[in-house]
Coordinates of C-alpha atoms in Angstrom, one line a residue:
X28 CA -6.6 4.9 43.5
X29 CA -4.1 2.9 41.6
X30 CA -1.0 2.5 43.7
X31 CA 2.6 1.9 42.5
X32 CA 3.5 -1.5 44.0
X33 CA 7.2 -0.4 44.1
X34 CA 6.3 2.3 46.6
X35 CA 4.2 0.7 49.3
X36 CA 5.0 2.9 52.3
X37 CA 3.4 5.9 50.7
X38 CA 0.5 3.9 49.4
X39 CA -1.3 4.5 52.6
X40 CA -3.3 2.6 55.2
X41 CA -3.9 3.3 58.9
X42 CA -0.8 1.6 60.3
X43 CA 1.9 4.1 61.3
X44 CA 4.7 2.4 59.3
X45 CA 2.5 2.2 56.2
X46 CA 1.6 5.9 56.3
X47 CA 5.2 7.3 56.8
X48 CA 8.2 7.6 54.5
X49 CA 11.9 7.8 55.2
X50 CA 14.7 9.7 53.5
X51 CA 15.2 7.2 50.6
X52 CA 11.5 7.3 49.8
X53 CA 11.6 11.1 49.8
X54 CA 14.5 10.9 47.4
X55 CA 12.2 8.8 45.0
X56 CA 9.6 11.5 45.2
X57 CA 12.1 14.3 44.5
X58 CA 13.3 12.4 41.4
X59 CA 9.7 11.9 40.3
X60 CA 9.0 15.6 40.8
X61 CA 12.1 16.5 38.7
X62 CA 11.2 14.1 35.9
X63 CA 7.6 15.4 35.6
X64 CA 8.7 19.0 35.7
X65 CA 11.2 18.2 32.9
X66 CA 8.4 16.6 30.9
X67 CA 6.3 19.8 31.3
X68 CA 9.2 22.3 31.1
X69 CA 8.1 24.0 27.9
X70 CA 4.5 24.2 29.1
X71 CA 5.7 26.3 32.0
X72 CA 8.1 28.3 29.8
X73 CA 5.3 29.3 27.5
X74 CA 3.4 31.0 30.3
X75 CA 5.4 34.2 30.2
X76 CA 3.3 37.4 30.6
X77 CA 5.1 39.8 28.3
X78 CA 5.7 38.7 24.6
X79 CA 9.4 38.9 25.1
X80 CA 12.0 36.1 25.0
X81 CA 12.1 35.5 28.7
X82 CA 10.0 32.3 29.0
X83 CA 12.5 30.7 31.3
X84 CA 10.6 29.9 34.5
X85 CA 10.3 26.3 33.6
X86 CA 14.0 26.1 32.8
X87 CA 14.9 27.9 36.0
X88 CA 12.7 25.7 38.2
X89 CA 14.0 22.6 36.4
X90 CA 17.7 23.4 36.8
X91 CA 17.0 24.3 40.5
X92 CA 15.3 20.9 41.0
X93 CA 18.1 19.2 39.1
X94 CA 20.7 20.8 41.5
X95 CA 18.5 19.7 44.5
X96 CA 18.4 16.1 43.2
X97 CA 22.1 16.0 42.3
X98 CA 22.8 16.8 46.0
X99 CA 21.0 13.6 47.1
X100 CA 21.1 11.2 44.2
X101 CA 24.0 9.1 45.6
X102 CA 22.9 9.5 49.3
X103 CA 21.9 6.5 51.3
X104 CA 20.5 8.7 54.1
X105 CA 17.3 7.2 55.6
X106 CA 16.6 10.1 58.0
X107 CA 13.9 12.0 56.2
X108 CA 14.9 15.3 57.9
X109 CA 18.5 15.1 56.9
X110 CA 17.5 14.1 53.4
X111 CA 15.2 17.2 53.2
X112 CA 17.9 19.5 54.4
X113 CA 20.2 18.1 51.7
X114 CA 17.5 18.8 49.1
X115 CA 17.1 22.3 50.4
X116 CA 20.9 22.9 50.2
X117 CA 21.1 21.7 46.7
X118 CA 18.2 23.8 45.6
X119 CA 19.7 26.9 47.2
X120 CA 23.1 26.6 45.6
X121 CA 21.5 25.7 42.2
X122 CA 18.7 28.3 42.4
X123 CA 18.2 30.3 39.1
X124 CA 15.8 33.2 38.6
X125 CA 13.2 34.4 41.0
X126 CA 11.2 31.3 40.6
X127 CA 14.1 29.1 41.4
X128 CA 15.1 31.1 44.5
X129 CA 11.5 30.9 45.8
X130 CA 11.4 27.2 45.1
X131 CA 14.6 26.8 47.2
X132 CA 13.0 28.7 50.0
X133 CA 10.0 26.4 49.9
X134 CA 12.4 23.4 50.3
X135 CA 14.2 25.3 53.1
X136 CA 11.0 25.6 55.0
X137 CA 10.0 22.0 54.2
X138 CA 13.3 20.8 55.7
X139 CA 13.1 23.0 58.7
X140 CA 9.7 21.5 59.7
X141 CA 11.1 17.9 59.3
X142 CA 14.3 18.9 61.3
X143 CA 15.9 15.6 62.3
X144 CA 12.9 13.3 62.1
X145 CA 13.6 9.7 61.0
X146 CA 10.3 9.4 59.1
X147 CA 7.6 11.7 57.9
X148 CA 3.9 11.1 58.6
X149 CA 0.8 13.1 57.6
X150 CA 1.0 15.6 60.4
X151 CA 4.7 16.3 59.7
X152 CA 4.0 16.7 56.0
X153 CA 1.2 19.2 56.8
X154 CA 3.7 21.1 59.0
X155 CA 6.2 21.0 56.2
X156 CA 3.8 22.6 53.8
X157 CA 3.0 25.3 56.4
X158 CA 6.6 26.1 57.1
X159 CA 7.4 26.1 53.3
X160 CA 4.8 28.8 52.8
X161 CA 6.0 30.8 55.8
X162 CA 9.7 30.7 54.8
X163 CA 9.0 31.6 51.2
X164 CA 6.9 34.6 52.2
X165 CA 9.6 35.8 54.6
X166 CA 12.2 35.6 51.8
X167 CA 10.4 38.0 49.5
X168 CA 10.5 41.7 50.4
X169 CA 7.2 42.6 48.7
X170 CA 5.2 39.4 48.3
X171 CA 2.8 39.5 45.3
X172 CA -0.4 37.5 45.3
X173 CA -1.3 35.6 42.2
X174 CA 2.2 34.0 42.1
X175 CA 3.9 30.8 43.2
X176 CA 3.6 32.2 46.8
X177 CA -0.2 32.2 46.5
X178 CA -0.1 28.6 45.4
X179 CA 2.2 27.6 48.2
X180 CA -0.2 29.3 50.7
X181 CA -3.3 27.6 49.3
X182 CA -1.5 24.3 49.5
X183 CA -0.6 24.9 53.1
X184 CA -4.2 25.9 53.9
X185 CA -5.7 22.9 52.1
X186 CA -3.4 20.5 54.0
X187 CA -4.2 22.2 57.3
X188 CA -7.9 21.8 56.6
X189 CA -7.8 18.0 56.5
X190 CA -5.4 17.2 59.2
X191 CA -8.1 15.8 61.4
X192 CA -9.5 13.5 58.8
X193 CA -6.6 12.3 56.6
X194 CA -4.2 9.7 57.9
X195 CA -2.7 8.5 54.6
X196 CA 0.2 10.4 52.9
X197 CA -1.0 9.6 49.4
X198 CA -4.5 10.8 50.1
X199 CA -3.1 14.1 51.5
X200 CA -0.9 14.5 48.5
X201 CA -3.8 14.0 46.2
X202 CA -5.8 16.7 48.0
X203 CA -2.8 19.0 47.9
X204 CA -2.4 18.6 44.1
X205 CA -6.1 19.3 43.6
X206 CA -5.7 22.5 45.7
X207 CA -2.6 23.5 43.7
X208 CA -4.5 23.1 40.4
X209 CA -7.4 25.2 41.7
X210 CA -5.0 27.8 43.0
X211 CA -3.1 28.1 39.7
X212 CA -6.3 28.6 37.8
X213 CA -7.3 31.5 40.0
X214 CA -4.0 33.4 39.8
X215 CA -5.3 35.6 36.9
X216 CA -8.1 36.8 39.2
X217 CA -5.4 38.0 41.7
X218 CA -2.9 39.4 39.3
X219 CA -4.5 41.5 36.6
X220 CA -1.5 41.3 34.2
X221 CA -2.0 37.6 34.0
X222 CA -5.6 38.0 33.0
X223 CA -4.6 40.6 30.3
X224 CA -2.0 38.1 28.9
X225 CA -4.4 35.2 29.1
X226 CA -2.1 33.0 31.1
X227 CA -1.8 31.6 34.6
X228 CA 1.3 32.1 36.8
X229 CA 4.2 30.2 35.5
X230 CA 5.9 29.6 38.8
X231 CA 2.7 28.4 40.4
X232 CA 2.2 26.0 37.5
X233 CA 5.7 24.7 38.0
X234 CA 5.0 24.0 41.6
X235 CA 1.9 22.2 40.6
X236 CA 3.9 19.9 38.3
X237 CA 6.4 19.2 41.1
X238 CA 3.7 18.0 43.4
X239 CA 1.8 16.2 40.6
X240 CA 5.0 14.4 39.7
X241 CA 5.2 13.0 43.2
X242 CA 1.6 11.9 43.2
X243 CA 2.0 10.3 39.8
X244 CA 4.9 8.3 41.1
X245 CA 2.8 7.0 44.0
X246 CA -0.1 6.2 41.7
X247 CA 2.1 4.3 39.2
X248 CA 1.4 6.7 36.4
X249 CA 4.0 7.5 33.7
X250 CA 6.3 10.6 34.2
X251 CA 7.5 11.0 30.7
X252 CA 4.3 11.2 28.7
X253 CA 4.2 13.0 25.4
X254 CA 3.7 16.8 25.4
X255 CA 0.8 17.9 23.2
X256 CA 1.5 21.6 22.9
X257 CA 4.0 23.7 21.0
X258 CA 5.5 27.0 21.7
X259 CA 5.7 30.0 19.3
X260 CA 8.7 29.7 17.0
X261 CA 10.2 32.9 18.3
X262 CA 10.0 31.6 21.9
X263 CA 12.3 28.7 21.4
X264 CA 15.4 29.0 23.6
X265 CA 17.9 26.7 22.0
X266 CA 20.9 28.4 23.5
X267 CA 19.7 27.2 26.9
X268 CA 19.5 23.6 25.9
X269 CA 23.3 22.9 26.5
X270 CA 22.7 23.3 30.2
X271 CA 20.7 20.1 30.4
X272 CA 22.6 17.7 28.2
X273 CA 22.0 14.2 29.4
X274 CA 24.7 11.5 29.5
X275 CA 24.7 9.5 26.3
X276 CA 23.1 12.3 24.2
X277 CA 26.0 13.1 21.8
X278 CA 24.3 15.2 19.0
X279 CA 21.9 18.1 18.8
X280 CA 19.5 18.0 15.8
X281 CA 17.5 21.1 14.8
X282 CA 15.3 21.0 11.7
X283 CA 12.5 23.0 10.0
X284 CA 9.5 21.0 8.7
X285 CA 6.6 22.0 6.6
X286 CA 4.1 19.1 7.1
X287 CA 2.1 17.8 4.2
X288 CA -1.0 17.5 6.4
X289 CA -1.9 18.7 9.9
X290 CA 0.6 17.4 12.5
X291 CA -0.5 15.0 15.1
X292 CA 1.5 16.5 18.0
X293 CA 1.1 13.6 20.4
X294 CA 2.3 11.1 17.9
X295 CA 5.1 13.4 16.9
X296 CA 6.3 13.7 20.4
X297 CA 5.9 10.0 21.1
X298 CA 8.1 9.2 18.1
X299 CA 10.7 11.7 19.0
X300 CA 10.9 10.5 22.6
X301 CA 11.9 7.1 21.3
X302 CA 14.9 8.7 19.7
X303 CA 16.2 11.2 22.3
X304 CA 15.6 13.9 24.9
X305 CA 15.5 17.7 25.4
X306 CA 12.7 17.8 22.8
X307 CA 11.4 21.3 21.9
X308 CA 8.9 22.1 19.1
X309 CA 8.0 25.6 17.9
X310 CA 5.5 26.6 15.3
X311 CA 4.9 29.7 13.1
X312 CA 3.3 30.3 9.7
X313 CA 2.7 26.6 9.1
X314 CA 6.3 25.7 9.7
X315 CA 7.6 23.6 12.7
X316 CA 11.1 23.8 14.2
X317 CA 12.1 20.7 16.1
X318 CA 15.0 20.4 18.6
X319 CA 16.3 17.2 20.1
X320 CA 19.4 15.6 21.7
X321 CA 20.2 12.1 20.5
X322 CA 22.9 9.4 20.9
X323 CA 25.3 9.0 18.0
X324 CA 23.5 6.1 16.5
X325 CA 20.2 8.1 16.3
X326 CA 21.6 11.3 14.9
X327 CA 19.9 10.9 11.5
X328 CA 16.6 9.3 12.7
X329 CA 14.8 12.6 13.5
X330 CA 15.6 13.8 9.9
X331 CA 14.4 10.5 8.3
X332 CA 11.2 10.6 10.4
X333 CA 10.5 14.2 9.7
X334 CA 10.8 13.6 5.9
X335 CA 7.9 11.1 6.2
X336 CA 5.7 13.9 7.5
X337 CA 6.4 16.6 4.9
X338 CA 9.2 18.8 3.5
X339 CA 12.3 19.3 5.6
X340 CA 13.6 22.8 4.6
X341 CA 16.6 23.2 7.0
X342 CA 18.8 20.9 9.1
X343 CA 21.5 21.6 11.6
X344 CA 23.5 18.8 13.5
X345 CA 25.9 19.7 16.2
X346 CA 28.3 17.5 18.1
X347 CA 27.5 18.2 21.8
X348 CA 30.5 16.5 23.2
X349 CA 32.8 18.5 21.0
X350 CA 31.1 21.7 22.0
X351 CA 31.5 20.9 25.7
X352 CA 35.1 19.9 25.2
X353 CA 35.9 23.0 23.1
X354 CA 33.8 25.7 24.5
X355 CA 33.6 29.1 22.7
X356 CA 35.7 31.9 23.9
X357 CA 34.5 33.1 27.2
X358 CA 34.9 36.3 29.3
X359 CA 38.1 34.9 30.9
X360 CA 40.3 36.9 28.4
X361 CA 39.0 40.1 29.8
X362 CA 41.3 42.4 31.7
X363 CA 39.3 42.7 35.0
X364 CA 40.1 45.1 37.8
X365 CA 42.8 43.9 40.2
X366 CA 41.5 43.7 43.8
X367 CA 43.6 44.3 47.0
X368 CA 42.6 43.0 50.4
X369 CA 40.2 45.4 52.0
X370 CA 39.0 46.9 48.8
X371 CA 35.5 46.7 47.3
X372 CA 35.2 44.2 44.5
X373 CA 32.2 44.3 42.1
X374 CA 30.7 41.3 40.4
X375 CA 28.5 42.1 37.4
X376 CA 26.2 39.8 35.5
X377 CA 26.5 40.5 31.7
X378 CA 24.4 39.2 28.8
X379 CA 27.0 39.8 26.1
X380 CA 30.8 39.9 25.5
X381 CA 30.8 43.5 24.4
X382 CA 28.9 44.6 27.5
X383 CA 31.3 42.5 29.6
X384 CA 34.3 44.5 28.1
X385 CA 32.6 47.8 29.1
X386 CA 32.0 46.6 32.6
X387 CA 35.6 45.5 32.8
X388 CA 36.8 48.9 31.6
X389 CA 34.8 50.5 34.5
X390 CA 36.5 48.4 37.2
X391 CA 34.5 45.2 37.6
X392 CA 36.5 42.5 39.3
X393 CA 34.4 39.5 38.1
X394 CA 31.9 38.8 35.3
X395 CA 29.1 36.3 35.4
X396 CA 27.6 35.4 32.0
X397 CA 23.9 35.7 32.1
X398 CA 20.8 37.7 31.4
X399 CA 17.4 37.2 29.8
X400 CA 16.6 33.4 29.3
X401 CA 20.0 32.5 30.8
X402 CA 19.8 33.3 34.5
X403 CA 22.9 32.3 36.4
X404 CA 22.6 30.1 39.5
X405 CA 23.3 31.2 43.0
X406 CA 26.4 29.0 42.9
X407 CA 27.7 30.6 39.7
X408 CA 27.5 34.0 41.3
X409 CA 29.0 32.8 44.5
X410 CA 31.9 31.2 42.7
X411 CA 32.7 34.5 40.9
X412 CA 33.7 36.2 44.2
X413 CA 34.6 33.5 46.7
X414 CA 38.3 33.4 45.7
X415 CA 38.7 37.2 45.4
X416 CA 41.2 38.5 47.9
X417 CA 38.7 40.8 49.7
X418 CA 35.7 40.3 52.0
X419 CA 33.8 43.4 50.6
X420 CA 31.7 42.4 47.6
X421 CA 29.1 44.3 45.6
X422 CA 26.9 42.4 43.1
X423 CA 25.2 44.0 40.1
X424 CA 22.5 41.5 38.8
X425 CA 21.5 43.8 35.9
X426 CA 18.3 41.8 35.4
X427 CA 15.1 41.7 37.6
X428 CA 15.1 37.9 37.5
X429 CA 18.6 37.6 38.8
X430 CA 18.3 39.9 41.9
X431 CA 17.0 37.2 44.2
X432 CA 19.7 34.6 43.2
X433 CA 22.3 37.3 43.9
X434 CA 20.8 38.0 47.3
X435 CA 20.8 34.3 48.1
X436 CA 24.6 34.2 48.0
X437 CA 24.6 36.1 51.3
X438 CA 23.5 32.9 53.1
X439 CA 26.4 30.9 51.6
X440 CA 29.4 33.1 52.4
X441 CA 31.2 34.8 55.3
X442 CA 32.0 37.8 53.2
X443 CA 30.2 41.1 53.4
X444 CA 28.0 41.0 50.3
X445 CA 25.8 43.9 49.1
X446 CA 23.4 43.5 46.1
X447 CA 22.6 46.6 44.2
X448 CA 19.1 46.0 42.7
X449 CA 20.1 46.9 39.1
X450 CA 17.4 45.5 36.8
X451 CA 19.0 46.5 33.5
X452 CA 22.4 46.8 32.0
X453 CA 22.3 50.6 31.8
X454 CA 21.5 50.7 35.5
X455 CA 24.5 48.6 36.3
X456 CA 26.8 50.7 34.2
X457 CA 25.4 53.8 35.8
X458 CA 26.1 52.4 39.2
X459 CA 29.7 51.5 38.2
X460 CA 30.4 55.2 37.6
X461 CA 30.1 55.8 41.4
X462 CA 32.4 52.9 42.5
X463 CA 35.2 53.9 44.9
X464 CA 37.1 50.7 45.6
X465 CA 38.8 52.1 48.7
X466 CA 35.6 53.7 50.1
X467 CA 33.4 52.7 53.0
X468 CA 31.2 49.8 51.8
X469 CA 27.9 51.2 53.1
X470 CA 28.5 54.6 51.6
X471 CA 29.6 53.2 48.3
X472 CA 26.6 50.9 48.2
X473 CA 24.3 53.9 48.9
X474 CA 25.9 55.9 46.1
X475 CA 25.8 53.1 43.6
X476 CA 22.1 52.4 44.4
X477 CA 21.2 56.1 44.0
X478 CA 22.8 56.0 40.6
X479 CA 20.2 53.6 39.3
X480 CA 17.7 56.5 38.8
X481 CA 20.2 58.4 36.7
X482 CA 19.4 56.4 33.5
X483 CA 16.4 55.5 31.4
X484 CA 16.6 52.0 29.9
X485 CA 15.2 50.9 26.5
X486 CA 15.0 47.3 25.3
X487 CA 14.1 46.5 21.7
X488 CA 13.3 42.9 20.8
X489 CA 10.9 40.7 18.8
X490 CA 7.5 39.6 20.1
X491 CA 7.3 35.9 20.8
X492 CA 3.5 35.8 20.6
X493 CA 0.4 37.8 20.0
X494 CA -1.3 39.5 23.0
X495 CA -2.8 42.8 24.1
X496 CA -1.3 44.3 27.2
X497 CA -2.0 47.8 28.7
X498 CA -4.0 48.6 25.6
X499 CA -1.1 47.8 23.2
X500 CA -1.9 45.2 20.6
X501 CA 1.2 43.0 19.9
X502 CA 1.4 40.6 17.0
X503 CA 3.9 37.8 17.0
X504 CA 7.0 38.7 15.1
X505 CA 6.6 42.5 15.5
X506 CA 9.3 44.7 17.0
X507 CA 8.4 45.8 20.6
X508 CA 9.9 48.5 22.8
X509 CA 10.2 48.4 26.5
X510 CA 10.8 51.5 28.7
X511 CA 12.3 50.6 32.1
X512 CA 10.7 47.1 31.7
X513 CA 7.3 48.4 30.7
X514 CA 5.9 47.5 27.2
X515 CA 5.2 50.8 25.4
X516 CA 5.1 50.0 21.7
X517 CA 4.7 47.3 19.0
X518 CA 5.6 48.1 15.4
X519 CA 7.0 46.5 12.2
X520 CA 10.1 48.7 12.3
X521 CA 13.2 48.7 14.5
X522 CA 13.7 52.3 13.7
X523 CA 10.2 53.2 14.9
X524 CA 10.6 51.1 18.0
X525 CA 13.9 52.9 18.9
X526 CA 12.3 56.4 18.3
X527 CA 9.2 55.4 20.2
X528 CA 11.3 54.6 23.3
X529 CA 13.4 57.8 23.0
X530 CA 10.2 59.8 23.0
X531 CA 8.8 57.9 26.0
X532 CA 12.1 58.4 27.9
X533 CA 11.8 62.2 27.3
X534 CA 15.2 62.2 25.7
X535 CA 14.9 65.9 24.8
X536 CA 15.6 66.7 28.4
X537 CA 18.7 64.4 28.5
X538 CA 22.2 64.7 27.1
X539 CA 23.5 61.3 26.1
X540 CA 22.1 58.3 24.2
X541 CA 24.0 55.0 24.2
X542 CA 23.2 52.1 21.9
X543 CA 24.3 48.6 22.7
X544 CA 23.5 46.5 19.7
X545 CA 22.9 42.7 19.8
X546 CA 24.6 39.8 18.1
X547 CA 21.8 39.3 15.6
X548 CA 21.7 42.7 13.9
X549 CA 23.9 43.8 11.1
X550 CA 26.3 46.7 11.4
X551 CA 24.7 48.4 8.4
X552 CA 21.3 48.4 10.1
X553 CA 22.8 49.7 13.3
X554 CA 24.4 52.6 11.4
X555 CA 21.2 53.4 9.5
X556 CA 19.2 53.6 12.8
X557 CA 22.0 55.6 14.4
X558 CA 21.8 58.2 11.5
X559 CA 18.1 58.6 12.1
X560 CA 18.7 59.1 15.8
X561 CA 21.4 61.7 15.2
X562 CA 19.0 63.7 12.9
X563 CA 16.2 63.5 15.4
X564 CA 18.4 64.5 18.4
X565 CA 21.2 66.6 16.8
X566 CA 22.4 68.2 20.0
X567 CA 22.7 64.9 21.9
X568 CA 25.9 62.8 22.4
X569 CA 25.4 59.4 20.7
X570 CA 27.6 56.4 21.6
X571 CA 27.4 53.1 19.8
X572 CA 28.8 49.8 21.3
X573 CA 28.7 46.2 20.2
X574 CA 27.0 44.6 23.2
X575 CA 26.7 41.2 21.5
X576 CA 23.7 40.3 23.7
X577 CA 21.2 37.7 22.4
X578 CA 17.5 38.3 21.8
X579 CA 17.6 42.1 22.0
X580 CA 18.5 44.0 18.9
X581 CA 19.2 47.1 21.1
X582 CA 19.6 47.9 24.7
X583 CA 19.5 51.7 25.0
X584 CA 20.6 54.0 27.8
X585 CA 19.5 57.6 28.0
X586 CA 21.2 59.9 30.5

């Protein structure tokens, strides 16, 4: 094994001091894990099961790890237990999405096992992996195998299995990384939906990269190697890129390129990595879209370089510093419900300004921006209600991937917090109709939770890749319809997708249809589809609202 000479304590040996690490050395490993996960962020993002724009597991895990490292980056703490607890605290407050929350629970268990120890040896690391697994499983109401939980369990078992024979931390970590790799590869055998989609579990893959990053640091291997894969063009999430702007990167460059000959991806990434960071590359129909953050002096270099490879058909350059200094209008202008001490205050997560206005009109006291591909952190949700003048809080996540982050806030506040498990915007709006600010908290929570079943939810979006799931063949770029989160149709027409959902939702037996249209669809197209719906369901009430949500042309509620 090639050992990094700058990291001798982890390099191994039989002597106790040589086979232990302290808090500062753990910090080095955490930074390495963060760096390697960042290098492989888009690989993890591309492993989404459904062909919808929600490939955010890599981003969520990265931002969670970034928050964990930010908590310790300036710390001089040498006690490994105290350092681990700081990592866990940072991960908890920065956790995003289900994968980020589970990752924070893994760190919590890791820290609990190390407690207040000065240094960590092989046996303590084995105990830390074991407690990581146990804590993460306890934190999930209904654990599902074939996920990051399975990988954490297999890691713990692999470590336990060699505790009598391994005395070197680096050797143990190498065995654990191998076990994680094997575990990730078998996730499709445990979770049929992964096998249908032809992918492995994204959260498990992210955990593998975290551990592999630590091992690569010990072995002296590079942590910022070139990526050699591209994501589908429709899967690129450039709106999220602002969340990870690095110091010194002043401009964002996005360009479309039609190469004159097959693109050597490794060389392409190598060249771009010399110019800047936050590199994303998408491909579709022979055209490549490239995204990069660069310092001022490099703002034209990606364009000049791309022109040597073929025809540049479109270029956009944005000043990141100006964007951060002059942010776009936020939800702060909304007239939110006033809250008196002792009343129930509702915090709602909203994916669009139009939807936020509707929540505000129904009595929401605080709005957190977020939704698909932009899951808010635990801290962002916490900050939304900590200063409200009441100790009775209800949270509406309105997205299945935000529920766990909302629930995590209960560990960070003395207020009474109840999370209504709303997985869609229509469910959240339905729950708001039963809010009684002066009512008993438990009774109101029960009523609001019961309201989730009063509405059927439709989501209309564009497929980010080709796949066959549940017998439905989806081609990249087609319009797909989801009914209560389940893929039910793929078609070339927005109109057909909307009507397909309405049929599946048994709209004939309901009374009201509400359309929330997204920011990327024209009003003329909305009106045209609405006319067809009126003719198909002439006796139904039809409401139309500008939701202004990204990614989804329509969110539909049927009541």
